[in-house]
Amino acid sequence: HHVPKSVEEAAPAYIAQMAVYRALLAQTFPNHHIRALLIWTAEPKVMELPNEVLNDQLAVLTGQLAD
């Protein structure tokens, strides 16, 4: 499997999934800072997903961002 070199290369489905997870965790733990990470197993790599990327994706998923 291909391991992306950057967040921009990561599959959109992964970004969407992590955006939803982060939103749910933020509601569950409102006094905590939530970081989203993708951990690739095909090679040892950890990729932190920037809040801006997750916020934009969540806005798309909830219809709050105009195309």
Backbone as numpy.savetxt, mean C-alpha at the origin, in Angstrom:
# Nx Ny Nz CAx CAy CAz Cx Cy Cz
9.38 -15.53 -10.16 8.55 -14.35 -10.16 9.42 -13.10 -10.16
8.90 -12.08 -10.79 9.59 -10.79 -10.86 9.37 -10.00 -9.58
10.45 -9.55 -8.98 10.36 -8.67 -7.81 10.58 -7.25 -8.31
9.60 -6.37 -8.08 9.73 -5.01 -8.57 10.88 -4.27 -7.91
11.49 -3.39 -8.68 12.60 -2.60 -8.15 12.10 -1.35 -7.42
10.86 -0.94 -7.68 10.32 0.25 -7.04 8.82 0.06 -6.79
8.26 0.94 -5.98 6.83 0.89 -5.68 6.02 1.05 -6.96
6.50 1.89 -7.86 5.79 2.12 -9.12 5.67 0.86 -9.96
6.57 -0.08 -9.79 6.55 -1.33 -10.54 5.70 -2.42 -9.85
5.31 -2.18 -8.61 4.52 -3.18 -7.87 3.13 -3.31 -8.49
2.59 -4.49 -8.42 1.25 -4.74 -8.98 0.22 -3.84 -8.30
-0.63 -3.19 -9.08 -1.66 -2.31 -8.50 -2.55 -3.03 -7.47
-2.79 -4.30 -7.67 -3.62 -5.04 -6.71 -2.96 -5.09 -5.33
-1.63 -5.19 -5.29 -0.93 -5.19 -4.00 -1.07 -3.84 -3.31
-0.94 -2.78 -4.08 -1.05 -1.43 -3.52 -2.47 -1.22 -2.98
-3.46 -1.63 -3.76 -4.85 -1.48 -3.34 -5.11 -2.27 -2.05
-4.64 -3.50 -2.01 -4.84 -4.34 -0.83 -4.22 -3.70 0.41
-3.01 -3.21 0.27 -2.33 -2.60 1.41 -2.99 -1.29 1.83
-3.53 -0.55 0.87 -4.24 0.70 1.19 -5.47 0.40 2.05
-6.19 -0.65 1.68 -7.38 -1.03 2.45 -6.97 -1.54 3.84
-5.96 -2.39 3.91 -5.49 -2.88 5.21 -5.09 -1.73 6.12
-4.32 -0.78 5.56 -3.86 0.36 6.36 -5.04 1.17 6.87
-6.04 1.40 6.01 -7.22 2.17 6.42 -7.97 1.47 7.55
-8.12 0.17 7.44 -8.81 -0.60 8.49 -8.03 -0.59 9.80
-6.73 -0.76 9.70 -5.90 -0.73 10.91 -5.90 0.66 11.55
-5.92 1.71 10.74 -5.95 3.07 11.27 -7.25 3.32 12.04
-8.35 2.73 11.58 -9.62 2.86 12.31 -9.59 2.06 13.60
-8.96 0.90 13.56 -8.89 0.02 14.72 -7.93 0.56 15.79
-6.83 1.15 15.33 -5.79 1.67 16.22 -5.53 3.14 15.91
-6.48 4.02 16.28 -6.39 5.42 15.86 -5.20 6.19 16.43
-4.62 5.73 17.50 -3.49 6.45 18.10 -2.13 5.88 17.70
-2.12 5.07 16.64 -0.88 4.46 16.18 -0.56 4.90 14.75
0.72 4.98 14.47 1.19 5.25 13.10 1.27 3.91 12.38
0.59 3.78 11.27 0.57 2.52 10.52 1.49 2.64 9.31
2.43 1.73 9.21 3.32 1.65 8.05 2.94 0.41 7.25
2.97 0.54 5.94 2.66 -0.60 5.07 3.93 -1.04 4.36
4.20 -2.33 4.43 5.39 -2.90 3.82 5.00 -4.11 2.98
5.64 -4.22 1.83 5.55 -5.45 1.04 6.84 -6.22 1.28
6.70 -7.48 1.59 7.87 -8.34 1.82 7.89 -9.38 0.71
8.92 -9.30 -0.11 9.05 -10.21 -1.25 9.84 -11.43 -0.83
9.36 -12.59 -1.23 10.04 -13.84 -0.85 10.85 -14.44 -1.98
10.64 -13.99 -3.21 11.42 -14.52 -4.33 12.88 -14.09 -4.21
13.10 -12.96 -3.56 14.42 -12.51 -3.18 14.24 -11.70 -1.91
15.27 -11.61 -1.10 15.09 -10.92 0.18 14.96 -9.40 -0.03
13.72 -8.92 -0.03 13.50 -7.50 -0.24 12.26 -7.05 0.51
12.39 -5.91 1.18 11.28 -5.28 1.88 11.07 -3.92 1.24
9.82 -3.61 0.92 9.50 -2.36 0.25 8.44 -1.63 1.07
8.80 -0.46 1.60 7.80 0.34 2.31 6.99 1.12 1.29
5.68 1.14 1.50 4.79 1.85 0.60 4.53 3.24 1.17
4.86 4.29 0.41 4.66 5.66 0.91 3.18 5.97 1.18
2.94 6.76 2.20 1.57 7.13 2.55 0.86 7.79 1.38
1.57 8.62 0.61 0.95 9.32 -0.52 0.40 8.32 -1.53
1.15 7.27 -1.80 0.72 6.24 -2.76 -0.52 5.53 -2.23
-0.50 5.18 -0.96 -1.64 4.49 -0.36 -2.87 5.40 -0.27
-2.65 6.66 0.07 -3.77 7.61 0.14 -4.42 7.78 -1.23
-3.60 7.92 -2.27 -4.12 8.07 -3.62 -4.91 6.83 -4.04
-4.38 5.66 -3.73 -5.05 4.43 -4.10 -6.37 4.27 -3.36
-6.39 4.61 -2.09 -7.63 4.51 -1.31 -8.67 5.49 -1.86
-8.24 6.66 -2.27 -9.16 7.64 -2.86 -9.76 7.10 -4.15
-8.95 6.43 -4.95 -9.46 5.81 -6.19 -10.48 4.73 -5.85
-10.16 3.90 -4.88 -11.05 2.80 -4.52 -12.37 3.29 -3.95
-12.35 4.41 -3.26 -13.57 4.92 -2.64 -14.26 5.96 -3.52
-13.71 6.22 -4.71 -14.33 7.17 -5.63 -14.17 8.61 -5.22
-13.17 8.90 -4.41 -12.98 10.27 -3.93 -11.95 11.05 -4.73
-11.41 10.44 -5.77 -10.40 11.12 -6.58 -10.91 11.21 -8.00
-10.95 12.40 -8.53 -11.38 12.58 -9.91 -10.29 12.11 -10.85
-10.68 11.41 -11.90 -9.69 10.93 -12.87 -9.25 12.05 -13.79
